[in-house]
């Protein structure tokens, strides 16, 4: 720790709130020290994900004591080890990392569990590496769930998002057809450009009828829903009996609305997906295999970057991402000068 500064710049959240995130400020904080099984990462880049926005609002699966540094994933160089075989082996390596129980990645330094760090191959730069956990793992997990359910076709909402585009690109490797649901016509062409065959605009007057027709033709009985609200019920209504919708996001910011008869008489189901829980249930060798395959498929799981921002431009960065998530990721680059 001798060459590591005693203090760092970090974004600090002081209150969970839906709105302008006014309590999120840049502050000087002590550089954290890793414990056994942990490493200290000098952060090169950290993205904003929908899950990060949910965290800021107090709506995520984990609600940490305040004040806290947000940021679920990022990349950088391991500059210190708290001890332990895996942590020691990561010293000096560039890694993709996920934050642990404490402060997150929107800072110059972050402590990360060694088991949640993945060395970056040479062909993956820091920016792309910072986005290589949350979305790629989620895309792989969802397609694995579909494969295990013997689903030859699935429906996905928010299909124009970075995650949705990954599922489109990866679906051929799982021999899975995807019915993609978007909200704007411009997003239809964007998905078709990367190979999507079935794309529907949920704002179109004939959406429900077209979705039901496609679900019937392709026998789509499994859907992954990032929107929730009334969308979950619309998916159930369009899908055949004994279908299920797996909800993994709440972009609508509304309670799920479903028709009781769908779950009673048509034997349909609604359940949730949380990546942390899914990963915890997997065999370590399975996760290692997934990780290696995702590195090899780097072209399939990349994300467009629409903005790079220093920590001091947090309000602008978050507003830019919220305004158009499908335009690409917004990255915090701690080493970037403000202005």
Steps between C-alpha positions, in 0.01 A plus 500: 500500500807728512453650151125540537368842602321536830197675346299479179218669315168318504133552426310471828124443536345648814133409453299255294265703287307478172572815305801720436745314729587830664669325792764347271816707544873471424702477819845415631496172691767272646621232261346174632718209610427147380444218746604139445345371179462854362703723271532874450435608141606834355190571292547576131131509401161422649167495312152613593253211478123493562582309818715795612205736453283264704768503770504881510124494549510240777319248280781252443535161665774636727452817703830597663540727803544866403711686409632261236689501170275352227617296201448128445775420249814644346853429388851593601831375635539304823744701712471326837394166644351429837645150490387161382603289200261647241542860618879472493496355148307805377767749606596732215240358262236691305159370605129537455351515847176517692473689828438317825301587811665839547560796270465464124695576185412867441830606656872508434545180703271215601538191715362193322474134603771308315240245386310782328800610294582368156838565332454685172645346183738721305246561222245650744575861595407655835181664373359186345622300798304721741174375344582130496315372807143623553359491146703212350438277802129586495468429127676167539291410805171575328588301189619216724165506682323485164720210387436308821124556455526362142364831373568535128357855504488777760360852530708785638395856583736801495663316210686808372697530825864392522387177666225443244746536214734249664217248519429553131864436412539199729166335421628317193759318712216369718280417198231730640262725309434837664190718476632847578274767648601867469323834543612698192513426129861622481596217735354245261755582232782502756419144603448375148844636412656256750296203379169513690221338301193571715466856636175658619422853619288484815356843418344379171123453498527140379781402738301261721354313204836473323674386818236232560533381141879473522487324838257248352709445186829458688349335809661767720414410860779687680550877524761718670349831605708805595203738502231354731185709566227424246755343263521181706126444463512571127769236459297240689188579298687449173680180596354146497370327814764376748738778400714696744636853516827558685520860623851638549441877488244768571555772239130591510534594868152353554364190676456190286146471365369160397159339447425241772344267244832470318674350802196302619341353189781530246758380757745778422775615734688816588833471678808713563864487391787650698847440355669483841276211606545320168880523520495372859320185388754413229793262527832693498617295200180593316565868568861469384385336176242776447762765563742349247231464235392860547858621454519305174169654392614855568343628177162363608494659845646844434309821569501834324628792709306823461682706765811494716483724806720597796361445848429873528243483216282241669168684465550555127622144449202342675251729325654413162469128568144524633391704196603232250631172638484329161749754356782330688675487835622795703833442674654674796874539442652607835827610340324731253527873565175689560375736230 
